[in-house]
Amino acid sequence: MSLGDEQGYTDYGDAGHTRTRLPEGDPYGGAPRRGGRRSSSRSLVTVVGVVVLLIAAIAFANRGDDSSSDPTTNKQPQPKAAATAPTGTKPVQTKTGTIPSGFPHTQQGAESAAANFAMVLGSDGMFSTTVRHQIVQTIADPSTASNLQSGFDADYSAAFLQKIGLNADGSAPKDNTFVNRTMPVGTKTTSYKNSAATVEVWCNGLFGIAGDNSTNPVTSSWFTVSMKLSWTDGDWKVRESSQRTGPTPVTGDNPVSGADEISKVVKEFGGFTYAR
């Protein structure tokens, strides 16, 4: 998938693709670790202060909307669940090849389809010509499939693959692992009709090449994919797709993992079928 340059990716027309921005310094040197805690009075005061703040936060979160101190007063109704809260509806049970299909003809079905399509369009399979054609032909509306495929083929050119350090067939160099994975965080429908829907998918993405000699280390970025879907032949299909950077949360202070660990975890942990 594509992202703005400031997030480590760049946009290629309507079709998202990836390019890394190398971080400063040693990419696998790890983030500086915090020193051990000191058993001083100052630290004790800090801990006590944090505990007090946590207690206050919990009390505030549990406080009802009614500010009356009368214990007999009924609590106000709780807010309704957010748009992307789990509904309990089971994910789709069918697939076309390895891609989920057979989504319900509902707004939730459109959101589930958009999340799964964002995931597959942001996968490493898009860098292989054969796999990319299978993906596009599976998820695209027949009326736009040809244009989408030609656009993707132009973007995933041999020059582009070489520039990011991949072989001509889209595979990683020997003893390296190519990572391109998109993880939807939530969905939002901005327009819905019986035969068409526009859905936004907020995503976290991983992209790069894990290896001891890699100059494109695996980095993470945040972006939002907007998809225009149509109800075609009993399923939701993609007509158009665009992307923008963010919203991006503050990066945590977790120590950076080495290339070997990243390669291992990517191979061991599979992706999901997304549904609410």
Coordinates of C-alpha atoms in Angstrom, one line a residue:
M1 CA 0.0 0.0 0.0
S2 CA 1.1 3.5 -0.4
L3 CA 2.0 6.2 2.1
G4 CA 3.4 9.6 2.1
D5 CA 7.1 9.9 2.1
E6 CA 7.2 11.1 5.6
Q7 CA 5.7 7.8 6.7
G8 CA 8.2 5.7 4.8
Y9 CA 6.0 5.0 1.7
T10 CA 5.2 7.0 -1.4
D11 CA 2.0 7.1 -3.5
Y12 CA 1.9 5.9 -7.1
G13 CA -1.3 7.2 -8.6
D14 CA -4.5 5.6 -7.5
A15 CA -2.8 2.3 -6.8
G16 CA -0.8 2.1 -3.6
H17 CA 2.7 0.8 -3.5
T18 CA 5.5 1.0 -1.1
R19 CA 8.9 2.6 -0.8
T20 CA 11.0 2.8 2.3
R21 CA 12.7 5.8 3.8
L22 CA 15.8 4.7 5.6
P23 CA 16.0 5.6 9.3
E24 CA 18.9 7.5 10.6
G25 CA 21.7 5.5 12.3
D26 CA 21.9 1.8 12.6
P27 CA 18.5 0.4 11.5
Y28 CA 18.8 -2.6 13.8
G29 CA 20.8 -1.0 16.6
G30 CA 17.8 -0.9 18.8
A31 CA 16.2 2.0 20.7
P32 CA 18.0 3.1 23.8
R33 CA 16.8 1.2 26.8
R34 CA 15.8 2.9 30.0
G35 CA 18.1 2.6 32.9
G36 CA 17.1 0.5 35.9
R37 CA 14.8 2.0 38.6
R38 CA 16.4 3.6 41.6
S39 CA 15.0 3.0 45.0
S40 CA 15.1 6.7 46.0
S41 CA 12.5 8.7 47.7
R42 CA 12.0 10.6 44.6
S43 CA 11.1 7.4 42.7
L44 CA 8.7 6.4 45.5
V45 CA 6.9 9.7 45.2
T46 CA 6.6 9.2 41.5
V47 CA 5.1 5.7 41.9
V48 CA 2.6 6.9 44.5
G49 CA 1.7 9.8 42.2
V50 CA 1.1 7.4 39.3
V51 CA -1.1 5.2 41.5
V52 CA -3.2 8.2 42.5
L53 CA -3.6 9.3 38.9
L54 CA -4.7 5.8 37.9
I55 CA -7.3 5.6 40.7
A56 CA -8.6 9.0 39.7
A57 CA -8.8 8.0 36.1
I58 CA -10.7 4.8 36.9
A59 CA -13.1 6.7 39.1
F60 CA -13.6 9.2 36.3
A61 CA -14.2 6.5 33.7
N62 CA -16.8 4.8 35.9
R63 CA -18.6 8.0 36.8
G64 CA -22.1 8.2 35.4
D65 CA -23.4 11.1 33.4
D66 CA -25.6 12.2 36.4
S67 CA -23.5 14.4 38.7
S68 CA -25.9 14.0 41.6
S69 CA -24.6 12.4 44.7
D70 CA -27.9 10.8 45.4
P71 CA -27.2 7.0 45.4
T72 CA -30.8 6.3 44.4
T73 CA -30.5 8.2 41.2
N74 CA -30.6 5.9 38.1
K75 CA -27.5 6.0 35.9
Q76 CA -27.8 7.5 32.5
P77 CA -27.7 5.1 29.5
Q78 CA -24.2 4.2 28.3
P79 CA -23.0 5.5 25.0
K80 CA -23.6 3.3 22.0
A81 CA -20.8 1.2 20.7
A82 CA -18.4 2.8 18.2
A83 CA -19.0 2.1 14.5
T84 CA -16.1 -0.4 14.4
A85 CA -16.9 -2.3 17.6
P86 CA -17.2 -6.1 17.2
T87 CA -20.8 -7.2 16.4
G88 CA -20.4 -10.9 16.9
T89 CA -21.2 -11.6 13.3
K90 CA -19.0 -14.5 12.0
P91 CA -16.4 -13.8 9.3
V92 CA -17.1 -15.0 5.8
Q93 CA -16.7 -18.7 5.4
T94 CA -15.7 -18.8 1.7
K95 CA -12.6 -17.9 -0.3
T96 CA -11.7 -17.4 -3.9
G97 CA -8.2 -18.9 -4.0
T98 CA -6.7 -17.5 -0.8
I99 CA -8.8 -14.3 -0.7
P100 CA -12.0 -14.1 1.4
S101 CA -15.2 -13.7 -0.7
G102 CA -18.9 -14.0 -0.4
F103 CA -19.5 -11.0 1.8
P104 CA -23.0 -10.1 3.0
H105 CA -25.0 -7.6 1.0
T106 CA -25.1 -5.2 4.0
Q107 CA -23.1 -2.2 5.2
Q108 CA -21.1 -4.4 7.5
G109 CA -20.4 -6.8 4.6
A110 CA -19.0 -3.8 2.6
E111 CA -16.8 -2.9 5.6
S112 CA -15.5 -6.4 5.9
A113 CA -14.8 -6.6 2.2
A114 CA -12.9 -3.3 2.2
A115 CA -10.8 -4.4 5.2
N116 CA -9.9 -7.7 3.5
F117 CA -9.2 -6.0 0.1
A118 CA -6.9 -3.4 1.8
M119 CA -5.0 -6.3 3.4
V120 CA -4.5 -8.2 0.2
L121 CA -3.6 -5.1 -1.8
G122 CA -1.0 -4.3 0.8
S123 CA 0.5 -7.8 0.8
D124 CA 3.8 -9.1 -0.6
G125 CA 1.9 -10.9 -3.3
M126 CA 1.4 -7.7 -5.2
F127 CA 5.1 -7.7 -6.1
S128 CA 4.7 -10.9 -8.1
T129 CA 3.2 -10.4 -11.6
T130 CA 1.3 -13.7 -11.5
V131 CA -0.1 -13.3 -8.0
R132 CA -0.9 -9.6 -8.6
H133 CA -3.0 -10.5 -11.6
Q134 CA -4.9 -13.1 -9.6
I135 CA -5.5 -10.7 -6.8
V136 CA -6.9 -7.9 -9.1
Q137 CA -9.0 -10.3 -11.1
T138 CA -10.5 -11.7 -7.9
I139 CA -11.4 -8.5 -6.1
A140 CA -12.0 -6.0 -8.9
D141 CA -15.3 -5.0 -10.5
P142 CA -15.1 -6.5 -14.0
S143 CA -15.8 -3.1 -15.5
T144 CA -12.6 -1.6 -13.9
A145 CA -10.4 -4.7 -13.6
S146 CA -8.4 -4.0 -16.8
N147 CA -7.6 -0.5 -15.9
L148 CA -6.7 -1.4 -12.3
Q149 CA -4.4 -4.2 -13.5
S150 CA -2.6 -2.1 -16.1
G151 CA -2.1 0.6 -13.5
F152 CA -0.6 -1.8 -10.9
D153 CA 1.6 -3.4 -13.6
A154 CA 3.0 -0.1 -14.5
D155 CA 3.7 0.8 -10.8
Y156 CA 5.3 -2.5 -9.9
S157 CA 7.9 -2.2 -12.7
A158 CA 11.2 -3.9 -12.9
A159 CA 12.9 -0.6 -12.1
F160 CA 10.8 -0.1 -9.0
L161 CA 11.5 -3.7 -7.7
Q162 CA 15.3 -3.2 -8.2
K163 CA 15.2 0.2 -6.5
I164 CA 13.7 -1.3 -3.3
G165 CA 16.1 -4.2 -3.3
L166 CA 14.0 -7.1 -4.7
N167 CA 14.7 -9.5 -7.5
A168 CA 13.0 -9.2 -10.8
D169 CA 10.3 -11.7 -9.8
G170 CA 9.5 -9.8 -6.6
S171 CA 11.3 -12.1 -4.3
A172 CA 13.8 -11.1 -1.7
P173 CA 17.6 -11.6 -2.1
K174 CA 19.1 -14.8 -0.7
D175 CA 19.1 -15.0 3.1
N176 CA 16.7 -12.1 3.3
T177 CA 12.9 -11.9 4.0
F178 CA 10.7 -9.4 2.2
V179 CA 7.9 -8.0 4.4
N180 CA 4.9 -6.1 3.1
R181 CA 1.9 -6.6 5.4
T182 CA -1.2 -4.4 6.0
M183 CA -3.2 -4.7 9.2
P184 CA -6.6 -3.0 9.2
V185 CA -7.4 -1.3 12.6
G186 CA -10.9 -0.1 11.9
T187 CA -13.4 0.7 9.1
K188 CA -15.9 3.6 8.5
T189 CA -18.6 3.7 5.8
T190 CA -18.9 7.2 4.3
S191 CA -21.5 6.3 1.7
Y192 CA -23.8 3.3 1.4
K193 CA -26.5 2.3 -1.2
N194 CA -27.9 -1.0 -2.2
S195 CA -25.4 -1.4 -5.1
A196 CA -22.5 0.8 -4.0
A197 CA -20.5 1.7 -1.0
T198 CA -17.5 3.9 0.0
V199 CA -15.6 2.6 2.9
E200 CA -12.5 3.9 4.7
V201 CA -10.0 1.5 6.3
W202 CA -7.5 2.8 8.9
C203 CA -4.4 0.6 8.7
N204 CA -1.0 -0.1 10.1
G205 CA 1.6 -1.3 7.6
L206 CA 4.9 -3.1 7.7
F207 CA 7.3 -2.8 4.8
G208 CA 11.0 -3.6 4.2
I209 CA 13.6 -6.3 3.8
A210 CA 14.8 -8.1 6.9
G211 CA 18.4 -9.3 6.6
D212 CA 21.8 -8.7 8.0
N213 CA 22.9 -6.8 4.9
S214 CA 19.6 -5.1 4.1
T215 CA 19.6 -1.3 3.4
N216 CA 15.8 -1.2 3.5
P217 CA 14.9 -2.4 7.1
V218 CA 11.4 -3.2 8.0
T219 CA 9.5 -0.1 9.2
S220 CA 5.9 0.6 10.2
S221 CA 3.6 3.3 9.0
W222 CA -0.1 4.4 9.4
F223 CA -2.5 5.2 6.5
T224 CA -6.1 5.3 5.6
V225 CA -7.4 3.5 2.4
S226 CA -10.6 4.7 0.8
M227 CA -12.4 2.2 -1.4
K228 CA -15.3 2.6 -3.7
L229 CA -17.1 -0.8 -3.9
S230 CA -19.9 -2.1 -6.1
W231 CA -22.3 -5.0 -5.5
T232 CA -21.5 -7.2 -8.5
D233 CA -22.4 -10.9 -9.2
G234 CA -23.5 -11.5 -5.6
D235 CA -20.4 -10.0 -3.9
W236 CA -18.6 -6.7 -3.1
K237 CA -16.0 -5.7 -5.7
V238 CA -13.4 -2.8 -5.9
R239 CA -14.0 -0.1 -8.4
E240 CA -11.5 2.5 -7.1
S241 CA -9.0 2.8 -4.4
S242 CA -7.1 5.7 -3.0
Q243 CA -4.9 6.4 0.1
R244 CA -3.8 9.1 2.5
T245 CA -1.3 9.2 5.3
G246 CA -2.3 8.8 8.9
P247 CA -3.9 9.2 11.4
T248 CA -0.5 8.3 13.1
P249 CA -0.2 7.7 16.9
V250 CA 2.9 8.5 18.9
T251 CA 5.5 5.8 18.4
G252 CA 6.2 3.8 21.6
D253 CA 9.6 3.2 23.1
N254 CA 9.9 -0.5 22.4
P255 CA 13.4 -1.6 21.6
V256 CA 13.9 -2.4 17.9
S257 CA 14.1 -6.1 17.1
G258 CA 16.9 -7.6 15.0
A259 CA 16.5 -8.8 11.4
D260 CA 16.6 -12.5 12.4
E261 CA 13.7 -12.0 14.8
I262 CA 11.6 -10.0 12.3
S263 CA 12.2 -12.7 9.6
K264 CA 11.2 -15.4 12.0
V265 CA 8.0 -13.8 13.3
V266 CA 6.8 -12.9 9.8
K267 CA 7.1 -16.5 8.7
E268 CA 5.5 -17.9 11.9
F269 CA 2.5 -15.5 12.3
G270 CA -0.1 -15.6 9.6
G271 CA -2.7 -12.9 8.7
F272 CA -6.4 -12.8 9.3
T273 CA -9.8 -12.7 7.6
Y274 CA -11.2 -9.4 8.6
A275 CA -14.9 -9.0 9.6
R276 CA -16.9 -7.4 12.4

